Coordinates of C-alpha atoms in Angstrom, one line a residue:
M1 CA 25.5 -39.3 -69.0
I2 CA 21.9 -39.9 -67.9
Q3 CA 20.5 -37.8 -65.2
N4 CA 17.8 -38.4 -63.0
K5 CA 15.5 -35.3 -62.8
V6 CA 12.8 -35.3 -60.1
T7 CA 10.0 -33.1 -61.2
K8 CA 7.8 -32.0 -58.1
Y9 CA 4.3 -31.3 -59.3
K10 CA 1.9 -28.6 -57.8
F11 CA -1.6 -30.1 -57.1
S12 CA -5.2 -28.5 -56.6
V13 CA -7.4 -29.7 -53.8
I14 CA -11.2 -29.2 -54.7
I15 CA -13.8 -29.7 -52.2
D16 CA -17.3 -29.6 -53.5
Q17 CA -19.1 -27.7 -50.6
D18 CA -22.6 -29.0 -51.9
L19 CA -21.5 -32.7 -51.5
C20 CA -19.1 -32.4 -48.5
K21 CA -21.2 -33.5 -45.4
G22 CA -18.2 -32.6 -43.1
C23 CA -17.4 -36.1 -41.8
E24 CA -13.6 -35.1 -41.3
I25 CA -12.5 -38.2 -42.8
C26 CA -10.0 -36.6 -45.0
V27 CA -8.6 -34.5 -42.1
E28 CA -7.9 -37.7 -40.3
K29 CA -6.7 -39.6 -43.4
C30 CA -4.5 -37.3 -45.1
P31 CA -0.9 -38.2 -44.4
F32 CA 0.4 -34.8 -45.2
K33 CA -2.0 -32.9 -42.9
V34 CA -3.4 -30.8 -46.0
F35 CA -6.9 -30.4 -44.4
E36 CA -8.3 -28.6 -41.5
M37 CA -11.9 -28.1 -40.4
S38 CA -13.0 -24.6 -41.1
N39 CA -15.9 -22.1 -40.4
I40 CA -17.2 -22.5 -43.9
V41 CA -20.5 -24.1 -44.0
G42 CA -21.5 -26.3 -46.7
G43 CA -24.6 -27.4 -48.6
Y44 CA -25.6 -29.5 -45.5
G45 CA -25.4 -26.7 -43.0
V46 CA -22.2 -28.2 -41.1
P47 CA -18.6 -26.9 -41.2
I48 CA -16.6 -28.4 -43.9
P49 CA -12.8 -28.8 -44.5
Q50 CA -10.4 -26.6 -46.3
A51 CA -7.1 -27.5 -47.9
I52 CA -5.2 -25.0 -45.8
R53 CA -1.6 -26.8 -46.6
E54 CA -2.3 -27.5 -50.2
D55 CA 1.3 -27.1 -51.1
K56 CA 2.1 -30.2 -49.1
C57 CA -0.5 -32.1 -51.2
T58 CA 1.4 -35.1 -53.3
G59 CA -1.4 -36.1 -55.1
C60 CA -1.7 -39.5 -53.5
N61 CA -5.6 -39.3 -53.4
V62 CA -5.9 -40.9 -50.1
C63 CA -8.6 -38.2 -49.5
V64 CA -10.2 -39.0 -52.5
I65 CA -10.5 -42.8 -52.0
F66 CA -11.7 -42.2 -48.3
C67 CA -14.3 -39.5 -48.8
P68 CA -17.5 -41.3 -48.8
D69 CA -19.6 -38.6 -50.6
M70 CA -17.0 -38.2 -53.6
A71 CA -16.8 -34.7 -52.5
I72 CA -12.7 -34.1 -53.4
T73 CA -11.0 -33.8 -56.4
I74 CA -7.3 -33.6 -57.0
K75 CA -6.0 -31.9 -60.2
K76 CA -2.3 -31.7 -61.1
E77 CA -1.0 -28.6 -62.1
A78 CA 1.0 -28.0 -65.4

């Protein structure tokens, strides 16, 4: 008998604080509401987002695709 086993991966969301300009596109586009704006000031002197609900990340890469500054990296955990 063949069993279908669904494996849920965990993903890490990394925001490069030196590249992020705080445009909030990732906050708006993430279908799983992983991001929220924070009080952390990035390299451009503006508040940047944080992945506060990283456990909700599915690795869909929508944030990576839409980020105009290529400041977001998604890594699949082992």
